[in-house]
PDB file of C-alpha atoms in Angstrom:
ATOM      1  CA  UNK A   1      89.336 106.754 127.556  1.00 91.00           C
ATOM      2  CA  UNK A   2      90.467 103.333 129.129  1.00 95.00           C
ATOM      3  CA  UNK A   3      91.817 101.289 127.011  1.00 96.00           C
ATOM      4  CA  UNK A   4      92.918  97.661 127.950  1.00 96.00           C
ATOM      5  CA  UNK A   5      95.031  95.728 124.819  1.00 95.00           C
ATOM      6  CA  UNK A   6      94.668  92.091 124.227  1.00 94.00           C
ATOM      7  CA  UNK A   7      98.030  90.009 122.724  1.00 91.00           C
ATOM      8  CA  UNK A   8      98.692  86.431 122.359  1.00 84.00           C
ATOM      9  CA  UNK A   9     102.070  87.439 123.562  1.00 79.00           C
ATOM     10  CA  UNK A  10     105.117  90.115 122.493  1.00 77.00           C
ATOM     11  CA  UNK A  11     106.224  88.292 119.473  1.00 80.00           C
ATOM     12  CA  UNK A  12     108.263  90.153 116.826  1.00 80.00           C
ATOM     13  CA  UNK A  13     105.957  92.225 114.703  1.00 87.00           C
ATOM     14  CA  UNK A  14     103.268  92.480 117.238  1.00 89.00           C
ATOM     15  CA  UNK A  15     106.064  94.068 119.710  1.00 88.00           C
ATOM     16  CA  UNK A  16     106.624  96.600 116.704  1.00 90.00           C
ATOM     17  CA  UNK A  17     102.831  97.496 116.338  1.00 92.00           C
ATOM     18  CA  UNK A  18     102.471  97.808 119.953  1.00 92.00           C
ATOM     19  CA  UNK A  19     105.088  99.849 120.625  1.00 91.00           C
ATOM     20  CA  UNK A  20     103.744 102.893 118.189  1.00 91.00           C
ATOM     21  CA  UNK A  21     100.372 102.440 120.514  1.00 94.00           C
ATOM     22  CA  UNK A  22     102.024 102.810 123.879  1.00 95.00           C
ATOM     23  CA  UNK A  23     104.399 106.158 122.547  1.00 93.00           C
ATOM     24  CA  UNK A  24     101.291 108.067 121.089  1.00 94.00           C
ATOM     25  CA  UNK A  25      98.855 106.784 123.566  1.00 96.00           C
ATOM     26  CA  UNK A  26     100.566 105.395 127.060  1.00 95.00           C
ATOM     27  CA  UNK A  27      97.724 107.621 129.029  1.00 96.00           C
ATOM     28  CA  UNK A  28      95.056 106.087 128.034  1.00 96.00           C
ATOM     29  CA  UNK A  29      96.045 102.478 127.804  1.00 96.00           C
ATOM     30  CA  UNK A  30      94.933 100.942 131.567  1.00 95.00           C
ATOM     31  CA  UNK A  31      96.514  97.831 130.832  1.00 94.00           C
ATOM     32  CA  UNK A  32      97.927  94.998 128.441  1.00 94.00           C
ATOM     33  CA  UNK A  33      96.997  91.637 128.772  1.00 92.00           C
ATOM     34  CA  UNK A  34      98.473  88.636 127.661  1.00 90.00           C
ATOM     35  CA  UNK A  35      96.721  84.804 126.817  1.00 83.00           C
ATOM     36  CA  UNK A  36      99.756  82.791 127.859  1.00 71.00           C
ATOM     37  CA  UNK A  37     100.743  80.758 124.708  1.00 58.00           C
ATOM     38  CA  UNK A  38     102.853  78.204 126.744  1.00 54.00           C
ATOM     39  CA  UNK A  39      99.622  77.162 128.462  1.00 50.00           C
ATOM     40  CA  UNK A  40      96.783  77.467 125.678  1.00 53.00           C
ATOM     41  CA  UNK A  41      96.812  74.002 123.867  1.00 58.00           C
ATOM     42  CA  UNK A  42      95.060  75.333 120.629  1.00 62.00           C
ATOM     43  CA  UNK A  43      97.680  77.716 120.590  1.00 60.00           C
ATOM     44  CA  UNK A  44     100.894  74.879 121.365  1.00 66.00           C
ATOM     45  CA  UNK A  45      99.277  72.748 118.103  1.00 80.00           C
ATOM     46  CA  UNK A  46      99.453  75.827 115.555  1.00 83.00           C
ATOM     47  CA  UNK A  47     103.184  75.602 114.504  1.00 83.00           C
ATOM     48  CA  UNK A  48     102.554  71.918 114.206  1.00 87.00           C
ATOM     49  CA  UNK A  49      99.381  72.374 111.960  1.00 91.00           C
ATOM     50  CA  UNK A  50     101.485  74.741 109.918  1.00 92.00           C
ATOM     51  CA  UNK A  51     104.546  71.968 109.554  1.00 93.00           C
ATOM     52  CA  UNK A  52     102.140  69.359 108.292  1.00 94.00           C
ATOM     53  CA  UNK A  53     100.123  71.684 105.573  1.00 95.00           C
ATOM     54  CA  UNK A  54     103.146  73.710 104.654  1.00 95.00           C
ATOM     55  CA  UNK A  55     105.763  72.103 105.173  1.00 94.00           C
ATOM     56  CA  UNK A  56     109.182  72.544 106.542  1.00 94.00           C
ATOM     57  CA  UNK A  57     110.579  75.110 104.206  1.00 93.00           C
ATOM     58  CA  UNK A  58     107.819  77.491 105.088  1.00 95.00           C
ATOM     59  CA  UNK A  59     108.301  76.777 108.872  1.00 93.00           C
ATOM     60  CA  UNK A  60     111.929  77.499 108.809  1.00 94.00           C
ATOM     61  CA  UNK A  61     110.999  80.440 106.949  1.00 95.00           C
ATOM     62  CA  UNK A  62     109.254  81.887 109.704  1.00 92.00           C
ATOM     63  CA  UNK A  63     111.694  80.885 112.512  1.00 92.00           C
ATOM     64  CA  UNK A  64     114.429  82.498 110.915  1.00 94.00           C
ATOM     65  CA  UNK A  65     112.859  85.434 110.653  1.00 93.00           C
ATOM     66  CA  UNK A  66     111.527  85.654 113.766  1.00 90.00           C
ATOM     67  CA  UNK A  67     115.066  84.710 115.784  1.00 93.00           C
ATOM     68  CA  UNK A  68     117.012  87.221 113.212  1.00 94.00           C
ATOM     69  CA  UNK A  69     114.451  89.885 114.687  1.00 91.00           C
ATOM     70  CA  UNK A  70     115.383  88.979 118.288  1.00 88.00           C
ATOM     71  CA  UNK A  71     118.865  88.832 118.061  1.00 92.00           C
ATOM     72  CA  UNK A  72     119.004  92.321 116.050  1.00 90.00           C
ATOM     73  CA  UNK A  73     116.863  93.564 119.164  1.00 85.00           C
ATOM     74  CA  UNK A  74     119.193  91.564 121.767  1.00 85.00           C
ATOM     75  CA  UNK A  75     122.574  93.427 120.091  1.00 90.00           C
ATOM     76  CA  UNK A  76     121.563  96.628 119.458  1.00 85.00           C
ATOM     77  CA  UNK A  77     119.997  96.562 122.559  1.00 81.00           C
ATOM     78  CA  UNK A  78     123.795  96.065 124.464  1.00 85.00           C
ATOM     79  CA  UNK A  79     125.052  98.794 121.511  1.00 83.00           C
ATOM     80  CA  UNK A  80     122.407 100.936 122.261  1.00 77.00           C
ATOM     81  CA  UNK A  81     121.592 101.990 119.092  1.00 77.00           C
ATOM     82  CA  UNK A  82     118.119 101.253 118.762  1.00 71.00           C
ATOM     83  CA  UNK A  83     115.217 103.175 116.127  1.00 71.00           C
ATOM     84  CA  UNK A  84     112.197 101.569 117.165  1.00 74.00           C
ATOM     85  CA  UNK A  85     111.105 101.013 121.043  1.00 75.00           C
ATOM     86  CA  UNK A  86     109.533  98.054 121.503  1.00 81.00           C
ATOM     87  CA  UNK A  87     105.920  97.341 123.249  1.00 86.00           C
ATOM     88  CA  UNK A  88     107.011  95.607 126.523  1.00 84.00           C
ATOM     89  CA  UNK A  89     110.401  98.668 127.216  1.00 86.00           C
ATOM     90  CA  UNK A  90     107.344 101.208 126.583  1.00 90.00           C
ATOM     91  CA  UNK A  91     104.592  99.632 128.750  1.00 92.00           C
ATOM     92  CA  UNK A  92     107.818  99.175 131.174  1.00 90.00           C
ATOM     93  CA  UNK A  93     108.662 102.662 130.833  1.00 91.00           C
ATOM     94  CA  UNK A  94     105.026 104.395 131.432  1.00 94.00           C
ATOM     95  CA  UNK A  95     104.175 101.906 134.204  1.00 94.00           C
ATOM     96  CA  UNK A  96     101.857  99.836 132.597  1.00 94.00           C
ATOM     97  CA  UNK A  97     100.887  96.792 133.920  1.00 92.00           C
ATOM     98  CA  UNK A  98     100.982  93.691 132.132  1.00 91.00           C
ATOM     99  CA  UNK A  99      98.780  90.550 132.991  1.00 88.00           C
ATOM    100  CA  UNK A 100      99.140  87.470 131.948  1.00 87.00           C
ATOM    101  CA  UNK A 101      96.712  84.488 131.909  1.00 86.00           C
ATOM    102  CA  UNK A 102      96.394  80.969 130.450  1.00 82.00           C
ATOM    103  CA  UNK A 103      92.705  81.793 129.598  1.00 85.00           C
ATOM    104  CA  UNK A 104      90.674  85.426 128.922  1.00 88.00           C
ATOM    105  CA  UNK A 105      87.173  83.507 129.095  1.00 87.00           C
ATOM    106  CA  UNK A 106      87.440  82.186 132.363  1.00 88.00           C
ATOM    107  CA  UNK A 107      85.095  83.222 134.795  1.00 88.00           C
ATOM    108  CA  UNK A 108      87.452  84.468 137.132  1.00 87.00           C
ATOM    109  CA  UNK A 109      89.088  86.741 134.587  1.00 89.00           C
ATOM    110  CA  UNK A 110      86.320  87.928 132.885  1.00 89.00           C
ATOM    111  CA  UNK A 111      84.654  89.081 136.464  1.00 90.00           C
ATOM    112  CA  UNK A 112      88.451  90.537 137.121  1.00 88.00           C
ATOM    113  CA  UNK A 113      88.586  92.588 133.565  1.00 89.00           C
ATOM    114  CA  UNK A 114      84.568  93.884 134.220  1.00 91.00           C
ATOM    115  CA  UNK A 115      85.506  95.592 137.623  1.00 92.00           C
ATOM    116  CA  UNK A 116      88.444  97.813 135.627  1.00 92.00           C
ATOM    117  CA  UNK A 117      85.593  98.721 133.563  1.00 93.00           C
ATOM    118  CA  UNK A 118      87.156  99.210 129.474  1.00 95.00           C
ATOM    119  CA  UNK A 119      85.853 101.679 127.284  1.00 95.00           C
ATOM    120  CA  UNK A 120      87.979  99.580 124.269  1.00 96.00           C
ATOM    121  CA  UNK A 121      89.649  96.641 123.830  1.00 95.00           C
ATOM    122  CA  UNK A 122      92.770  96.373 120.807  1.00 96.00           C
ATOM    123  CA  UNK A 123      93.296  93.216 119.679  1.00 96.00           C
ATOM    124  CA  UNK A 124      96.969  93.108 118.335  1.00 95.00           C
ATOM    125  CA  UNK A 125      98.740  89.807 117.577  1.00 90.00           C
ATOM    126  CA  UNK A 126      95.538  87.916 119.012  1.00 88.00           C
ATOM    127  CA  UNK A 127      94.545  84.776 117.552  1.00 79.00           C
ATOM    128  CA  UNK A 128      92.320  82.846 119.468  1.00 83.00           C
ATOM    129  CA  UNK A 129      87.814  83.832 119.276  1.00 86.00           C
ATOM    130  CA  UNK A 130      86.659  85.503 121.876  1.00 91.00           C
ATOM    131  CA  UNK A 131      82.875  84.282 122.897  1.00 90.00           C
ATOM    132  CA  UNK A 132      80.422  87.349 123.206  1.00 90.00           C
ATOM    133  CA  UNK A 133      80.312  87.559 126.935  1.00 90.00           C
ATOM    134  CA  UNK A 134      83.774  88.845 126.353  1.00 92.00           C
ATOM    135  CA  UNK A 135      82.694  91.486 123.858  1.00 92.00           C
ATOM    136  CA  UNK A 136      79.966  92.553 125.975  1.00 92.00           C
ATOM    137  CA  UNK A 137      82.308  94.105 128.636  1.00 93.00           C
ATOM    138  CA  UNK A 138      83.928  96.858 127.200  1.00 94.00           C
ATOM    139  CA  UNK A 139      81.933 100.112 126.856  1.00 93.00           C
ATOM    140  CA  UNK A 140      82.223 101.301 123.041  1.00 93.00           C
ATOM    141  CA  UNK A 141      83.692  98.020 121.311  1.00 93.00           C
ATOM    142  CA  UNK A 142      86.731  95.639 120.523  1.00 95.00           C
ATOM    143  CA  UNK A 143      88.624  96.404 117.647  1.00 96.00           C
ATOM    144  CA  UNK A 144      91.510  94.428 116.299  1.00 95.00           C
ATOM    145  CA  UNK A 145      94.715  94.818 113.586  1.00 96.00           C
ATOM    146  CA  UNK A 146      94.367  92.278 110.758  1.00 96.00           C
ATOM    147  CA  UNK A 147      97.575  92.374 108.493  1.00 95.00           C
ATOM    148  CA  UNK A 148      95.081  92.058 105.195  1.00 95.00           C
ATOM    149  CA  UNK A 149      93.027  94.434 103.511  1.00 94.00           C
ATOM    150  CA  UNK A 150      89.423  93.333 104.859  1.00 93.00           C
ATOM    151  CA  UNK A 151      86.988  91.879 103.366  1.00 91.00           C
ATOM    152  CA  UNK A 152      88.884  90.418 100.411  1.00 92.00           C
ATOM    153  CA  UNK A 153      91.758  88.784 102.892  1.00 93.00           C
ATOM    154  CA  UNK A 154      90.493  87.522 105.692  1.00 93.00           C
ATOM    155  CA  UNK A 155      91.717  84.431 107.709  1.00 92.00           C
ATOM    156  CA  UNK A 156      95.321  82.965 107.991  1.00 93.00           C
ATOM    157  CA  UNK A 157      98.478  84.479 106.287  1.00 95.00           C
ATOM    158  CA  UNK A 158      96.502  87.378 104.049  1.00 96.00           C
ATOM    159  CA  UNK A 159     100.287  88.957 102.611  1.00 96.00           C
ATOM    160  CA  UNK A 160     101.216  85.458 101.809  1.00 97.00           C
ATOM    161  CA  UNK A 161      98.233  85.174  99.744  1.00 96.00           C
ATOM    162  CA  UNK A 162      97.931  88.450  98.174  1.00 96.00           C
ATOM    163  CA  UNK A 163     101.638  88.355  97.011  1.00 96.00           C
ATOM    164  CA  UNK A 164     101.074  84.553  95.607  1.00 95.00           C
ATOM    165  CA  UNK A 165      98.077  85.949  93.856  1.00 94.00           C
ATOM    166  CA  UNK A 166      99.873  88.373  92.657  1.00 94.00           C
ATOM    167  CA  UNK A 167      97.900  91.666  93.877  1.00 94.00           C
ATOM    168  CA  UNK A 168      98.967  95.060  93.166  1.00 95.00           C
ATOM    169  CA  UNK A 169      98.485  96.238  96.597  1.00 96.00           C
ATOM    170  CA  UNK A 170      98.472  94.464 100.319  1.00 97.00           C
ATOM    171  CA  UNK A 171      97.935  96.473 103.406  1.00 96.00           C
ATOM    172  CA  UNK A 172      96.301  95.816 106.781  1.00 96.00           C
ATOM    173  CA  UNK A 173      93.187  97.007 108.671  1.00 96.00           C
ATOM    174  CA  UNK A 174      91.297  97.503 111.871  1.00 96.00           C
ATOM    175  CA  UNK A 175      88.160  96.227 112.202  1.00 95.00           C
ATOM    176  CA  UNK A 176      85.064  95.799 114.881  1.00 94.00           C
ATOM    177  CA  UNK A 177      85.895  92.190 116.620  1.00 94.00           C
ATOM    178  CA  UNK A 178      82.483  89.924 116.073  1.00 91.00           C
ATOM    179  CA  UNK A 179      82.223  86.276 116.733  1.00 85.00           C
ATOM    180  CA  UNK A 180      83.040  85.151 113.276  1.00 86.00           C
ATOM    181  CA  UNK A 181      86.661  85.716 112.056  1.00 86.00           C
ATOM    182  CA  UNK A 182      86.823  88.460 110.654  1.00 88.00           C
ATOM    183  CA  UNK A 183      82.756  89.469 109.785  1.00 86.00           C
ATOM    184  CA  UNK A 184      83.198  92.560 111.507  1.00 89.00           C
ATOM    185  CA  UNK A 185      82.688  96.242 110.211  1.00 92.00           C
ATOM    186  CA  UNK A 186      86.151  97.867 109.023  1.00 94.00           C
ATOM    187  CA  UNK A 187      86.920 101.031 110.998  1.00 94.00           C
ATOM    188  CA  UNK A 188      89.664 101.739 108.236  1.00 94.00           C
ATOM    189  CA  UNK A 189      92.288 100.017 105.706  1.00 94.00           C
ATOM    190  CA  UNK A 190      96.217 100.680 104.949  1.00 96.00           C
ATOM    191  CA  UNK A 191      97.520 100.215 101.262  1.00 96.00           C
ATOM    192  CA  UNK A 192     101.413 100.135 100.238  1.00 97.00           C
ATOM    193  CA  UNK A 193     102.060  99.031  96.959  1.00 97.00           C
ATOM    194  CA  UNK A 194     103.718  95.769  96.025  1.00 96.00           C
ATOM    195  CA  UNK A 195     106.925  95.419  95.084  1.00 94.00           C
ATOM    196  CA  UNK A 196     107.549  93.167  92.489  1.00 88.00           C
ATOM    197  CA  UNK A 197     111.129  92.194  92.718  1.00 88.00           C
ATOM    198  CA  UNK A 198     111.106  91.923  97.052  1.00 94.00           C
ATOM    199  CA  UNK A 199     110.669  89.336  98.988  1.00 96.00           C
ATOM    200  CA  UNK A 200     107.547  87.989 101.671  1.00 96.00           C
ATOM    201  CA  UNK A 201     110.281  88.793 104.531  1.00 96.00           C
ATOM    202  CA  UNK A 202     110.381  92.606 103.018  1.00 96.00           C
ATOM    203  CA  UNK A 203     106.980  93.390 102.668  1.00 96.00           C
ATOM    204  CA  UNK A 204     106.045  91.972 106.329  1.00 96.00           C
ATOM    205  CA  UNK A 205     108.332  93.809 107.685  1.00 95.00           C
ATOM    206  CA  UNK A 206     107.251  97.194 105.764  1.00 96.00           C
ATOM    207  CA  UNK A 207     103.595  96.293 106.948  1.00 96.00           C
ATOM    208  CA  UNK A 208     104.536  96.541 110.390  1.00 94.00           C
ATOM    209  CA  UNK A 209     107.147  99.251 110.175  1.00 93.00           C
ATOM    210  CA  UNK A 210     104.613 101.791 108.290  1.00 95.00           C
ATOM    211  CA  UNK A 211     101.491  99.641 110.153  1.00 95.00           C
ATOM    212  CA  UNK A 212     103.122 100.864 113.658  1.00 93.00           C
ATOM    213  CA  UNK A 213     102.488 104.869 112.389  1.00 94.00           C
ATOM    214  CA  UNK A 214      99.110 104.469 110.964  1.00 96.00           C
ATOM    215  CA  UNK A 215      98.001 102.211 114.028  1.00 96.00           C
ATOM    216  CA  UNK A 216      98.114 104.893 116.171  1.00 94.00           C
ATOM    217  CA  UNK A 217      96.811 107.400 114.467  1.00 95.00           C
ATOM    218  CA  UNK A 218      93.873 105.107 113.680  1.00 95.00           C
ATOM    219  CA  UNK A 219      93.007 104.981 117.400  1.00 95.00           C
ATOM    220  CA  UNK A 220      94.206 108.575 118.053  1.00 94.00           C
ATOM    221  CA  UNK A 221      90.779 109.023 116.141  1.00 93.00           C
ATOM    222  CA  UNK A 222      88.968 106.619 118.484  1.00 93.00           C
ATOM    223  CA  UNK A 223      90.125 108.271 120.975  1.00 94.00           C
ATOM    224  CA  UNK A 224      89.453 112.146 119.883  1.00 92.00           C
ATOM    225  CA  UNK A 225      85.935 111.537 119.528  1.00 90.00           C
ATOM    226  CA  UNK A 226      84.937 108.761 122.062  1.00 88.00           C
ATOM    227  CA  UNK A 227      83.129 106.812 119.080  1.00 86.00           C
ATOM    228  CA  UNK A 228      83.636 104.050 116.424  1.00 88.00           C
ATOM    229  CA  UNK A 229      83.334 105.160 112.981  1.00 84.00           C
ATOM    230  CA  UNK A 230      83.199 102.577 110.026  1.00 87.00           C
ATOM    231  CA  UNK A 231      83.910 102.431 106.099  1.00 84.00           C
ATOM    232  CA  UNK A 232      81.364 101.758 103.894  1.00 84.00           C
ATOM    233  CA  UNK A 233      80.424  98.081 103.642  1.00 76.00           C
ATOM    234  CA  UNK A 234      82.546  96.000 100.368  1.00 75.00           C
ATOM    235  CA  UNK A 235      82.013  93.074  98.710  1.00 74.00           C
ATOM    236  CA  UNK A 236      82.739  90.179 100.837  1.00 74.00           C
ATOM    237  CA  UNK A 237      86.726  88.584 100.023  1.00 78.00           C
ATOM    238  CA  UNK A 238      87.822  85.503 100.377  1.00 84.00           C
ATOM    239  CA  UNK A 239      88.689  83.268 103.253  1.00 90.00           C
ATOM    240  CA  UNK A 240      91.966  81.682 103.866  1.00 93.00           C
ATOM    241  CA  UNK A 241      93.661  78.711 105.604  1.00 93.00           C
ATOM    242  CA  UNK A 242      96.753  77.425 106.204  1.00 94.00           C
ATOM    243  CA  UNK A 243      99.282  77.615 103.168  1.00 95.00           C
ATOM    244  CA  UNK A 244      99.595  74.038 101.502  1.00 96.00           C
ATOM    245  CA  UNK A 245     102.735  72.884 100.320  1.00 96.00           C
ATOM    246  CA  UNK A 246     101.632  73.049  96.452  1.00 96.00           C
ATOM    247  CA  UNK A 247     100.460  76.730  97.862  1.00 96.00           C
ATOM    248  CA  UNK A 248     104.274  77.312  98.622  1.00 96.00           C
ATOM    249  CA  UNK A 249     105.872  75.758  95.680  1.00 95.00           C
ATOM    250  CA  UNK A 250     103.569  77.984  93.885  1.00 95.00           C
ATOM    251  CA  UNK A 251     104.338  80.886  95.634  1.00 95.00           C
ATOM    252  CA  UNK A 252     107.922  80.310  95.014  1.00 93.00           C
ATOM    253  CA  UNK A 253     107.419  80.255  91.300  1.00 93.00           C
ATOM    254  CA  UNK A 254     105.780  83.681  91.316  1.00 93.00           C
ATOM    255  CA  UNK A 255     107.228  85.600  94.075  1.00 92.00           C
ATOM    256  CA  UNK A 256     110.515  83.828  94.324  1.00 89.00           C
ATOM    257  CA  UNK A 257     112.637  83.518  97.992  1.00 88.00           C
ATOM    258  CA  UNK A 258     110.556  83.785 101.172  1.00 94.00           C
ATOM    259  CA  UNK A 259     113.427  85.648 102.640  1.00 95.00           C
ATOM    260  CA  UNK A 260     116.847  87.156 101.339  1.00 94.00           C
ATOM    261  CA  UNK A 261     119.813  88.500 102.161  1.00 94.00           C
ATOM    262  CA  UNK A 262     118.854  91.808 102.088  1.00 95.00           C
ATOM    263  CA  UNK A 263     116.107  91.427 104.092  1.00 94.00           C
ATOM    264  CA  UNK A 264     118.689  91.065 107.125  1.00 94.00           C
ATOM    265  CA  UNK A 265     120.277  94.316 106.480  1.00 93.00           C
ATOM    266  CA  UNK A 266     116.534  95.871 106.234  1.00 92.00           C
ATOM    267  CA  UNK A 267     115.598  94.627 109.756  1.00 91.00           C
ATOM    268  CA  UNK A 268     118.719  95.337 110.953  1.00 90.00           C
ATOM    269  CA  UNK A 269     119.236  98.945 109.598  1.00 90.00           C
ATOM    270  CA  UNK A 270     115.617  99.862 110.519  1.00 87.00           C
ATOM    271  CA  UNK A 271     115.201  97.964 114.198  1.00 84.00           C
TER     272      UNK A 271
END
C-alpha cells in the first residue's frame, strides 16, 4: 500500500504521533508532505486569533510547553539518551522523502501528488480543509487523527473541553476526512481515563504518548486488509471553537493549573 502523510509541519506532539507511524510502517509510507506554515496566511493569523479569544495566559501556556518539549529533545539529543524517535530522524533514517509546499490545492501540486498515485492519505497535525478534488486522488480514502473522541468533540481544542466539562474519559480518533470538519465516518476511537488531580499539560502529553502505539496499529489494520472499516454511526457531539477567556478562568476553577511542575519531569523522563 502507498501511503503519502499530510502535516502542517513537525511540531511537538505531531512529531511524537508520527514517529510510531514511520517505525511500524516506514515501507509503506511513499512520502510525507508538509503545508509550509511560514507561508500559509490562515495559518500565520491562528496564534493571534487564539491571543485575542483566550488570552495571554492560555497562549503562554502553550508556548511553554511546546519550547520545554524542544529543548528536552535538543539535550537528550547531545546526551543521547533518547525513548521516543521522533517523525523527521525516522523518515530521515528509512529514506523518506519529505516535501514541502506553501499550498496542497494548487494545481501544480495536486497534478504532482496524482502522478505518485496514493492508495491513502494520513492526516496528522493538519489543520487547514482540503477541497474534494484533493480527496478524490487517493485510491481508498483520507483518514486523519483528531485528539477528541468523535462525534461528541469535534472542532478546536477537544481535551481542553472535555477536561473543563469535566468528562470521565477523553481520548482521540481516526476518522474518514470529508469536506466538513470533522462529519466524517470514525474508523475507530481511543479512551484513557481522566485523571482528576493532573493537569491539561499531563493528559496531552499521555494522549500522544499512548496515541503514538494505538496510531499505528490502527493503520496496521488499514493496511492488512487494503480496506476502510468504520464504527457504527453515534449521536452527533458538539462543536467547538476557540477557548474564551471566561472559558479559561473557568477551566481553571475546575481543573486547576494548565501546566505544573511535574509535568516537566513527565516529558522529560518519558521523551
Amino acid at each position: 500500500m502507498n501511503i503519502y502523510i499530510l502535516t502542517s509541519g513537525f511540531t511537538p506532539f505531531t512529531d511524537i504521533l508520527l514517529g510510531g507511524v514511520i517505525a511500524a510502517h516506514h515501507e509503506h509510507i511513499g512520502g510525507i508532505i508538509v503545508e509550509d506554515q511560514a507561508e500559509n496566511l490562515e495559518t500565520l493569523t491562528f496564534e493571534w486569533r487564539l491571543l485575542r479569544k483566550a488570552g495571554l495566559r492560555f497562549v503562554i501556556y502553550r508556548l511553554v510547553e511546546r519550547t520545554f518539549y524542544c529543548l528536552t529533545l535538543l539535550v537528550k539529543r547531545i546526551l543521547r539518551k533518547r525513548q521516543l524517535q521522533n517523525g523527521r530522524e525516522l523518515a530521515r533514517k528509512y529514506g523518506i522523502r519529505i516535501s514541502e509546499t506553501a499550498d496542497v490545492e494548487s494545481s501544480r501540486f495536486r497534478r504532482f501528488f496524482r502522478e505518485q498515485k496514493p492508495d491513502l492519505i494520513l492526516l496528522v497535525g493538519y489543520t487547514n480543509i482540503l477541497t474534494k478534488k484533493f480527496l478524490r486522488i487517493p485510491k481508498i480514502g483520507t483518514l486523519g487523527f483528531h485528539g477528541g473522541i468523535l462525534p461528541y468533540y469535534r472542532g478546536l481544542f477537544p481535551l481542553f473541553y472535555a477536561l473543563m466539562y469535566r468528562a470521565e474519559i477523553y481520548g482521540a480518533s481516526l476518522y474518514e476526512v470529508e469536506r466538513k470538519i470533522h462529519s466524517g465516518k470514525v474508523v475507530g476511537h481511543m479512551e484513557l481515563p481522566v485523571c482528576k488531580k493532573k493537569s491539561l499539560a499531563h493528559h496531552n502529553f499521555q494522549l500522544h504518548r499512548r496515541g503514538r502505539e494505538w496510531l499505528r496499529g490502527m493503520l496496521g489494520r488499514v493496511i492488512k486488509h487494503g480496506n476502510i472499516f468504520y464504527e457504527p454511526p453515534a449521536e452527533n457531539g458538539g462543536f467547538f471553537g476557540f477557548p474564551t477567556k471566561v472559558k479559561v478562568r473557568r477551566f481553571r476553577r475546575r481543573v486547576g493549573c494548565m501546566m505544573r511542575v511535574e509535568d516537566f519531569r513527565e516529558i522529560w523522563n518519558n521523551l
